[in-house]
GROMACS .gro file of C-alpha atoms in nm:
model
  205
    1MET     CA    1   7.378  -6.967   3.623
    2LYS     CA    2   7.413  -7.081   3.981
    3ASP     CA    3   7.434  -7.439   3.853
    4PHE     CA    4   7.783  -7.377   3.715
    5THR     CA    5   8.060  -7.522   3.934
    6LYS     CA    6   8.439  -7.489   3.944
    7ALA     CA    7   8.455  -7.800   3.725
    8ASP     CA    8   8.274  -7.622   3.440
    9ARG     CA    9   8.434  -7.422   3.159
   10ILE     CA   10   8.254  -7.153   2.960
   11ALA     CA   11   8.400  -7.078   2.617
   12VAL     CA   12   8.423  -6.713   2.507
   13PRO     CA   13   8.617  -6.556   2.217
   14ALA     CA   14   8.852  -6.380   2.460
   15VAL     CA   15   8.854  -6.408   2.839
   16VAL     CA   16   8.738  -6.088   3.020
   17VAL     CA   17   8.774  -5.848   2.726
   18SER     CA   18   8.534  -5.992   2.466
   19GLN     CA   19   8.179  -5.861   2.455
   20GLN     CA   20   8.057  -6.209   2.551
   21SER     CA   21   8.277  -6.198   2.862
   22ARG     CA   22   8.146  -5.856   2.957
   23LEU     CA   23   7.786  -5.964   2.906
   24LEU     CA   24   7.854  -6.265   3.126
   25GLN     CA   25   7.983  -6.025   3.392
   26ILE     CA   26   7.664  -5.819   3.370
   27ALA     CA   27   7.462  -6.139   3.407
   28ALA     CA   28   7.676  -6.252   3.701
   29GLU     CA   29   7.623  -5.925   3.884
   30LYS     CA   30   7.247  -5.959   3.839
   31GLU     CA   31   7.259  -6.318   3.962
   32PHE     CA   32   7.508  -6.294   4.247
   33GLY     CA   33   7.481  -5.929   4.357
   34GLU     CA   34   7.635  -5.587   4.316
   35GLY     CA   35   8.010  -5.593   4.270
   36LYS     CA   36   8.020  -5.967   4.200
   37HIS     CA   37   8.043  -5.931   3.824
   38ASN     CA   38   8.361  -6.139   3.804
   39THR     CA   39   8.216  -6.442   3.988
   40LEU     CA   40   8.225  -6.662   3.678
   41ASP     CA   41   8.541  -6.519   3.520
   42GLU     CA   42   8.753  -6.807   3.649
   43LEU     CA   43   8.534  -7.052   3.458
   44THR     CA   44   8.585  -6.882   3.121
   45VAL     CA   45   8.833  -7.003   2.860
   46THR     CA   46   8.933  -6.847   2.530
   47LEU     CA   47   8.810  -7.050   2.234
   48PRO     CA   48   8.707  -6.930   1.887
   49HIS     CA   49   8.340  -6.979   1.802
   50PRO     CA   50   8.399  -7.255   1.542
   51ASP     CA   51   8.617  -7.455   1.783
   52ALA     CA   52   8.376  -7.410   2.074
   53THR     CA   53   8.086  -7.514   1.854
   54ALA     CA   54   8.270  -7.829   1.746
   55ALA     CA   55   8.356  -7.910   2.108
   56LEU     CA   56   7.993  -7.885   2.223
   57LEU     CA   57   7.858  -8.087   1.931
   58SER     CA   58   8.117  -8.360   1.983
   59GLY     CA   59   8.026  -8.396   2.349
   60SER     CA   60   8.383  -8.317   2.446
   61ALA     CA   61   8.446  -8.253   2.815
   62THR     CA   62   8.668  -7.957   2.721
   63ILE     CA   63   8.387  -7.706   2.780
   64SER     CA   64   8.047  -7.711   2.949
   65ALA     CA   65   7.902  -7.402   2.781
   66HIS     CA   66   7.968  -7.156   2.502
   67PHE     CA   67   7.868  -6.789   2.495
   68SER     CA   68   7.807  -6.790   2.124
   69ASN     CA   69   7.661  -6.588   1.838
   70PRO     CA   70   7.488  -6.655   1.503
   71PRO     CA   71   7.509  -6.883   1.316
   72PHE     CA   72   7.697  -7.100   1.567
   73GLN     CA   73   7.437  -7.074   1.844
   74GLU     CA   74   7.158  -7.186   1.613
   75GLN     CA   75   7.376  -7.469   1.487
   76VAL     CA   76   7.435  -7.622   1.831
   77LEU     CA   77   7.074  -7.572   1.941
   78GLN     CA   78   6.967  -7.818   1.672
   79ASN     CA   79   7.116  -8.081   1.901
   80PRO     CA   80   6.853  -8.188   2.159
   81LYS     CA   81   7.127  -8.250   2.417
   82ILE     CA   82   7.218  -7.880   2.417
   83HIS     CA   83   7.000  -7.605   2.567
   84LYS     CA   84   7.011  -7.229   2.603
   85VAL     CA   85   7.089  -7.093   2.949
   86LEU     CA   86   7.037  -6.726   2.864
   87SER     CA   87   7.090  -6.472   2.587
   88SER     CA   88   7.228  -6.121   2.560
   89TYR     CA   89   6.868  -6.000   2.520
   90ASP     CA   90   6.781  -6.166   2.852
   91ILE     CA   91   7.078  -6.001   3.018
   92MET     CA   92   7.021  -5.653   2.878
   93GLY     CA   93   6.642  -5.656   2.887
   94GLY     CA   94   6.602  -5.614   2.514
   95ARG     CA   95   6.791  -5.583   2.189
   96ILE     CA   96   7.161  -5.505   2.198
   97THR     CA   97   7.404  -5.435   1.917
   98PRO     CA   98   7.700  -5.654   2.017
   99THR     CA   99   7.952  -5.532   1.759
  100LEU     CA  100   8.023  -5.183   1.630
  101LEU     CA  101   8.263  -5.056   1.366
  102TYR     CA  102   8.486  -4.774   1.482
  103ALA     CA  103   8.706  -4.503   1.335
  104THR     CA  104   8.903  -4.217   1.483
  105SER     CA  105   8.778  -3.861   1.459
  106LYS     CA  106   9.106  -3.778   1.287
  107PHE     CA  107   9.040  -4.027   1.008
  108ARG     CA  108   8.682  -3.908   0.966
  109ASN     CA  109   8.784  -3.542   0.952
  110GLU     CA  110   9.070  -3.602   0.709
  111ASN     CA  111   8.879  -3.842   0.484
  112PRO     CA  112   8.519  -3.718   0.471
  113ARG     CA  113   8.441  -3.870   0.129
  114THR     CA  114   8.580  -4.210   0.223
  115PHE     CA  115   8.397  -4.204   0.555
  116LYS     CA  116   8.068  -4.109   0.388
  117ALA     CA  117   8.114  -4.383   0.128
  118LEU     CA  118   8.162  -4.640   0.404
  119VAL     CA  119   7.856  -4.526   0.598
  120ASP     CA  120   7.644  -4.523   0.283
  121ALA     CA  121   7.768  -4.870   0.185
  122LEU     CA  122   7.690  -5.014   0.528
  123THR     CA  123   7.341  -4.862   0.519
  124GLU     CA  124   7.279  -4.997   0.170
  125ALA     CA  125   7.412  -5.342   0.263
  126SER     CA  126   7.196  -5.371   0.576
  127GLN     CA  127   6.887  -5.269   0.382
  128TRP     CA  128   6.972  -5.513   0.103
  129ILE     CA  129   7.012  -5.803   0.346
  130GLU     CA  130   6.673  -5.733   0.503
  131ALA     CA  131   6.513  -5.724   0.157
  132HIS     CA  132   6.703  -6.017   0.001
  133LYS     CA  133   6.750  -6.273   0.275
  134ALA     CA  134   6.790  -6.579   0.052
  135GLU     CA  135   7.055  -6.405  -0.157
  136ALA     CA  136   7.223  -6.282   0.161
  137ALA     CA  137   7.245  -6.640   0.289
  138GLU     CA  138   7.401  -6.753  -0.037
  139THR     CA  139   7.648  -6.464  -0.024
  140TYR     CA  140   7.750  -6.557   0.330
  141ILE     CA  141   7.815  -6.916   0.229
  142ARG     CA  142   8.017  -6.813  -0.076
  143VAL     CA  143   8.231  -6.555   0.104
  144GLU     CA  144   8.289  -6.772   0.413
  145GLN     CA  145   8.328  -7.086   0.199
  146SER     CA  146   8.085  -7.239   0.445
  147LYS     CA  147   7.947  -7.591   0.422
  148LEU     CA  148   7.628  -7.492   0.602
  149ASP     CA  149   7.292  -7.553   0.435
  150PRO     CA  150   7.170  -7.229   0.267
  151ALA     CA  151   6.823  -7.292   0.414
  152PHE     CA  152   6.975  -7.305   0.762
  153VAL     CA  153   7.166  -6.979   0.711
  154LYS     CA  154   6.849  -6.813   0.580
  155SER     CA  155   6.662  -6.935   0.890
  156VAL     CA  156   6.920  -6.753   1.102
  157ILE     CA  157   6.872  -6.433   0.904
  158ASP     CA  158   6.493  -6.477   0.923
  159ASN     CA  159   6.501  -6.508   1.303
  160LYS     CA  160   6.291  -6.230   1.458
  161ASP     CA  161   6.573  -6.161   1.704
  162VAL     CA  162   6.822  -6.092   1.425
  163SER     CA  163   6.830  -5.760   1.243
  164PHE     CA  164   7.078  -5.591   1.014
  165THR     CA  165   7.098  -5.220   1.081
  166THR     CA  166   7.344  -4.936   1.131
  167ILE     CA  167   7.146  -4.805   1.430
  168PRO     CA  168   7.301  -4.913   1.764
  169GLN     CA  169   7.062  -5.064   2.017
  170GLY     CA  170   7.119  -5.112   2.390
  171THR     CA  171   7.482  -5.005   2.377
  172PHE     CA  172   7.457  -4.738   2.646
  173LYS     CA  173   7.363  -4.992   2.913
  174TYR     CA  174   7.676  -5.182   2.815
  175ALA     CA  175   7.893  -4.868   2.822
  176ASP     CA  176   7.750  -4.766   3.157
  177PHE     CA  177   7.848  -5.103   3.305
  178LEU     CA  178   8.201  -5.081   3.165
  179ALA     CA  179   8.243  -4.738   3.323
  180LYS     CA  180   8.109  -4.862   3.657
  181ILE     CA  181   8.362  -5.146   3.683
  182GLY     CA  182   8.649  -4.930   3.558
  183ALA     CA  183   8.691  -5.105   3.222
  184ILE     CA  184   8.670  -4.764   3.050
  185LYS     CA  185   8.796  -4.439   3.202
  186ASN     CA  186   8.538  -4.191   3.082
  187LYS     CA  187   8.171  -4.251   3.152
  188PRO     CA  188   7.954  -4.146   2.856
  189ALA     CA  189   7.641  -3.943   2.921
  190SER     CA  190   7.464  -4.090   2.619
  191TRP     CA  191   7.517  -4.331   2.329
  192LYS     CA  192   7.583  -4.025   2.114
  193ASP     CA  193   7.907  -3.959   2.304
  194TYR     CA  194   8.079  -4.251   2.130
  195THR     CA  195   7.909  -4.238   1.790
  196PHE     CA  196   7.941  -3.991   1.504
  197GLU     CA  197   7.684  -3.732   1.396
  198GLU     CA  198   7.567  -3.948   1.105
  199LEU     CA  199   7.375  -4.161   1.353
  200HIS     CA  200   7.247  -3.895   1.590
  201ASN     CA  201   6.913  -3.845   1.415
  202LYS     CA  202   6.841  -4.219   1.444
  203PRO     CA  203   6.653  -4.392   1.729
  204GLY     CA  204   6.966  -4.540   1.882
  205SER     CA  205   7.033  -4.631   2.240
   0.00000   0.00000   0.00000
């Protein structure tokens, strides 16, 4: 990370507020020292994943790096001229669930059947993907109208670092950092403080 200079630009979905930007801040603080989490913020630029991927693959000087996610990261790493600097797992010391669905307590309390149906559907879908990876790849391509090779998409799903689950992993470390830098007002005591009871008997973190 110390090799980045002021001439470099790091693409993220949204500067400062995206989960990629926050993970980059966590990495920067580890690299440059306590309180220096925003050291690389000035190098970040907002660019959607498809556009950033295209820029890297084209060799454009627009960006030097892209904090990506599947399947875009696997797509660019097929190019021998592109290499991985670090991953969210490296930064957090293990698995992390980067994206969570959310709902208000008011909605959950007023719509218990709808909420339960959603939770059950998500659980069923994640289990189905894990058990039917080839079909899941084909579904992704159909829904996204993607031109990617089905075998490539399946290889992404097959990756040992990729899992489809409703159980959050590593989120408390992320929340703890956000509270420390003042990005959220209330510091949670546990991952259960910001998740609903349906998950509390699971091995989350």
